[in-house]
C-alpha positions as a printed NumPy array, in Angstrom:
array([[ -3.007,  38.742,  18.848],
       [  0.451,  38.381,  17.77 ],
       [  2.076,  41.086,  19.651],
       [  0.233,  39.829,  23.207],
       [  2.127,  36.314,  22.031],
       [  5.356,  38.1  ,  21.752],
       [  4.439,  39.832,  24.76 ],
       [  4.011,  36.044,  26.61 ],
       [  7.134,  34.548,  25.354],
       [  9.256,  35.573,  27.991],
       [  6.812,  34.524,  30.574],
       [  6.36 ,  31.219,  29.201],
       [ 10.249,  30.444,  29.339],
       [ 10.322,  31.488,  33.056],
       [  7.461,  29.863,  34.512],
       [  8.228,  26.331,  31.398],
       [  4.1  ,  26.421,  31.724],
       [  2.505,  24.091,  28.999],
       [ -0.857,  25.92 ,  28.862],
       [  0.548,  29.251,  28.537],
       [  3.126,  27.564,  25.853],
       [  0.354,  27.078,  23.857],
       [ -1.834,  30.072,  24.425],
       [  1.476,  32.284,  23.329],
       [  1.985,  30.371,  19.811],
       [ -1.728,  30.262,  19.214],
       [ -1.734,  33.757,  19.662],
       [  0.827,  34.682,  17.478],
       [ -0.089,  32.215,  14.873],
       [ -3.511,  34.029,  14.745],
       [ -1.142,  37.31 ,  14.004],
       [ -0.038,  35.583,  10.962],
       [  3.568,  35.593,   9.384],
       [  2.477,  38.934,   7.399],
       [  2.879,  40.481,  11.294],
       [  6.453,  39.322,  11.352],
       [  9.287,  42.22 ,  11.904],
       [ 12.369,  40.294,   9.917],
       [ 13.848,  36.709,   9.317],
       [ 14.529,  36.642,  12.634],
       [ 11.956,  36.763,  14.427],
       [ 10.012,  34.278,  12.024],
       [ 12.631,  31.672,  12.523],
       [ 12.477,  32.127,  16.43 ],
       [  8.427,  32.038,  15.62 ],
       [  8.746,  28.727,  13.784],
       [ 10.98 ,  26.833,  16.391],
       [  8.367,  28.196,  18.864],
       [  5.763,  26.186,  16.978],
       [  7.937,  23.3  ,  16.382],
       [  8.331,  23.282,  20.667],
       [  4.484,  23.66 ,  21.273],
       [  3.515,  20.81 ,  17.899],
       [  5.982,  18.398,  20.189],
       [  4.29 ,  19.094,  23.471],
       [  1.191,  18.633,  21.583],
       [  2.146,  15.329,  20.616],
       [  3.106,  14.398,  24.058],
       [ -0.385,  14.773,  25.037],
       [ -1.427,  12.806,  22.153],
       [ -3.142,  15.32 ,  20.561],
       [ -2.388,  14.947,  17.208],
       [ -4.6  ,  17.54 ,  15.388],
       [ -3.492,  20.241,  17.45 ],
       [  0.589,  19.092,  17.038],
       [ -0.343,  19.297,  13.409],
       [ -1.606,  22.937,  13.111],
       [  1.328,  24.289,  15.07 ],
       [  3.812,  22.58 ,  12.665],
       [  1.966,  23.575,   9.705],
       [  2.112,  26.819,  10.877],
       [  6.005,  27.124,  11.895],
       [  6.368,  25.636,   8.576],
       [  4.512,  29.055,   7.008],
       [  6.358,  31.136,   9.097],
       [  9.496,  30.155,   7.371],
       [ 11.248,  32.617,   4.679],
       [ 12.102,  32.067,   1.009],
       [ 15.511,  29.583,   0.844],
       [ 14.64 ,  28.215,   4.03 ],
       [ 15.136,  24.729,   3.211],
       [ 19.36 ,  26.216,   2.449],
       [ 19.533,  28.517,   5.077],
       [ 17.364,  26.679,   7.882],
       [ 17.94 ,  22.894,   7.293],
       [ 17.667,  20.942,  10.07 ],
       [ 14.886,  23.263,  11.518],
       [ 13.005,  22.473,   7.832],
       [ 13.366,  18.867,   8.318],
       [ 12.14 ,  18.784,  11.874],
       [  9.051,  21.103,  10.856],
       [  8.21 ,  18.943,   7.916],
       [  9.277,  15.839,   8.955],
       [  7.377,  15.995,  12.449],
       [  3.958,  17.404,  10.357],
       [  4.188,  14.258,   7.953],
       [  4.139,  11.922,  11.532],
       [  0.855,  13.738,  12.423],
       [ -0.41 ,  13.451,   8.815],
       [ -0.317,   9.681,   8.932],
       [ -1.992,   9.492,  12.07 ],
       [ -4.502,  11.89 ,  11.   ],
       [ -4.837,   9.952,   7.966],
       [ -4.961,  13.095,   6.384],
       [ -2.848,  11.612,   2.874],
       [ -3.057,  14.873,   0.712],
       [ -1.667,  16.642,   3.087],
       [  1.334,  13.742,   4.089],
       [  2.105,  13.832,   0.004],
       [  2.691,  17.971,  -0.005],
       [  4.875,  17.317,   2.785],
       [  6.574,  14.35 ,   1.88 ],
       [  7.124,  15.635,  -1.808],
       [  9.537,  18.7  ,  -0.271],
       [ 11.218,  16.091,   2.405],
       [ 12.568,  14.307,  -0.694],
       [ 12.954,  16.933,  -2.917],
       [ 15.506,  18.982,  -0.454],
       [ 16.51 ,  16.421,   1.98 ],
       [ 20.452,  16.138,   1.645],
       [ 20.727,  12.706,   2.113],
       [ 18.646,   8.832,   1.952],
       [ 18.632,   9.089,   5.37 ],
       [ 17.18 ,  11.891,   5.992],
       [ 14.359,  11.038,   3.26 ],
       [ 13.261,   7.492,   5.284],
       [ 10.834,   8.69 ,   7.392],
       [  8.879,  10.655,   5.284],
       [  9.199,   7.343,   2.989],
       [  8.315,   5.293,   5.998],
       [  5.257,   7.127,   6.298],
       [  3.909,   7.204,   2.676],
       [  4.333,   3.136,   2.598],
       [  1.905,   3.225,   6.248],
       [ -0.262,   5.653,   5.134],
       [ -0.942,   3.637,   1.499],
       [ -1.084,   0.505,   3.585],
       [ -3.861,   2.441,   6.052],
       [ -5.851,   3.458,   3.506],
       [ -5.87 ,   0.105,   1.772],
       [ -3.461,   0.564,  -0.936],
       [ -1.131,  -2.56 ,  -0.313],
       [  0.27 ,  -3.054,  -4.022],
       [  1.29 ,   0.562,  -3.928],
       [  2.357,   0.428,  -0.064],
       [  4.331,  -3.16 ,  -0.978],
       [  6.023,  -1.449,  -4.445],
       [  6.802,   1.584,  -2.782],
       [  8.677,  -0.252,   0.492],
       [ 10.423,  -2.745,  -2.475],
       [ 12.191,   0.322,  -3.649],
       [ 13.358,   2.16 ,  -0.644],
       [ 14.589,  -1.641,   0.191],
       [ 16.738,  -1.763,  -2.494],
       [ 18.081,   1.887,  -1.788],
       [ 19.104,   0.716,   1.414],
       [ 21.324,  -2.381,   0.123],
       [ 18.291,  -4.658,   0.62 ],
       [ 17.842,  -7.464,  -2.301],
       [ 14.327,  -9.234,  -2.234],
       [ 14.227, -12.425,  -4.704],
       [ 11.725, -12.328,  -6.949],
       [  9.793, -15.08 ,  -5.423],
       [ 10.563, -18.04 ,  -2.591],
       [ 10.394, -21.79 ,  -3.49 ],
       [  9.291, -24.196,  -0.967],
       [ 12.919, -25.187,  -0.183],
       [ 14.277, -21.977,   0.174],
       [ 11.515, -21.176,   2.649],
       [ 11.949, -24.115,   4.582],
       [ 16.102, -23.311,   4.557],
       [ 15.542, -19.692,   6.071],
       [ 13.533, -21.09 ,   8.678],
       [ 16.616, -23.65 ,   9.633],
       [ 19.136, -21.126,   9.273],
       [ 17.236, -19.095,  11.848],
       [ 16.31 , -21.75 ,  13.962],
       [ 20.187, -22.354,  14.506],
       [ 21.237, -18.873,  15.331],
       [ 18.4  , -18.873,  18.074],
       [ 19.855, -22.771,  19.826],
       [ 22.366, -20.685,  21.463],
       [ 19.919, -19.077,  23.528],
       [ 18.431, -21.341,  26.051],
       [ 16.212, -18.533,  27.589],
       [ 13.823, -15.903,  26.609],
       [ 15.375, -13.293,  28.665],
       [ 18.792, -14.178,  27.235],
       [ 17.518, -13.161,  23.994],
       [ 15.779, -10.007,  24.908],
       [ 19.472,  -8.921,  26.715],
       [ 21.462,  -9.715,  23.457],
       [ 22.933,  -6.831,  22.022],
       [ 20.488,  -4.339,  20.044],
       [ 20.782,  -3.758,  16.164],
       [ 23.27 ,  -0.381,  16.027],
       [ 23.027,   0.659,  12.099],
       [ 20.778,   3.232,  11.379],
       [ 19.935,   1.796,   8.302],
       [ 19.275,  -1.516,   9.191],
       [ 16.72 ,  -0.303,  11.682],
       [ 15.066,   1.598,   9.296],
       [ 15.106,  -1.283,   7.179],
       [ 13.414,  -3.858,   9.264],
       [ 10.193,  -1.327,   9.185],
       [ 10.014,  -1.254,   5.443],
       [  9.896,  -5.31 ,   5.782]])
């Protein structure tokens, strides 16, 4: 199995057929990463997979996109998470996005866990955050979901009172109300310039 893969690599980059795409990395991942020659070769073996889980996705199959990350992610070497970063992240990261819609939530915890256990920065953390808070919230767990998106919040520069009175409810909706009078149409509003900070937009999904 895994040397007729290797064997259809090639072919598959010529002809950029989806089908075959996916028969090659099936193939190989049925080899197994004990069939691997080097380093190499596993790392060219995992981006392979991490190519055929997004085309996967495209098609909206989601179970499928999941076993062919989970597999580039067990093709990877010792250190990988040092010597393979951003390759890491993508495998990981893109598995935890099929997780939630899965609702498979073991799984999305194992994967989450090493996203913010290596991840270099906050940034690179929030969307395996983002998709522990849905996936709690999914399966029902809204304290934990709501506690949980408090946090990451307040990592992000975000300050939540404690609680709202009456007034100060009533003064958020005027304040908002004014910023909106300037815009006399809804297509006016719609054209107005779009949020640019990365963290801000990550923010407004925690909310």
């Amino acid at each position: 199995h895994f040397k007729y893969g290797i064997a259809l690599v090639p072919r598959v980059l010529e002809l950029q057929d989806d089908d075959l795409f996916f028969t090659a990395a099936s193939q190989i991942n049925r080899g197994g990463p004990a069939a691997v020659k080097d380093s190499k070769q596993g790392i060219l073996i995992a981006n392979l997979n991490l190519t055929a889980g997004h085309k996967a996705m495209e098609m909206s199959d989601f179970s499928a996109a999941y076993s062919f990350f989970d597999n580039g992610i067990s093709f990877l070497r010792k250190n990988h998470w040092r010597e393979h970063y951003d390759l890491s992240l993508q495998l990981f990261e893109s598995a935890s996005n099929c997780a939630v819609v899965l609702g498979d939530i073991t799984s999305l915890k194992l994967l989450s866990d090493q996203i913010c256990t290596f991840a270099k920065s906050l940034e690179d953390k929030l969307n395996a955050m983002y998709n522990t808070v849905s996936a709690l919230a999914y399966a029902s767990q809204l304290p934990e979901s709501v506690n949980r998106s408090i946090l990451v919040l307040s990592q992000l520069g975000e300050e939540l009172p404690d609680s709202y009175s009456e007034s100060d409810t009533k003064l958020y909706i005027e304040q908002t109300q004014a910023m909106l009078k300037g815009f006399t149409t809804d297509q006016e509003l719609i054209e107005y310039r779009r949020m640019v900070d990365p963290k801000k937009i990550m923010a407004m999904k925690f909310y």
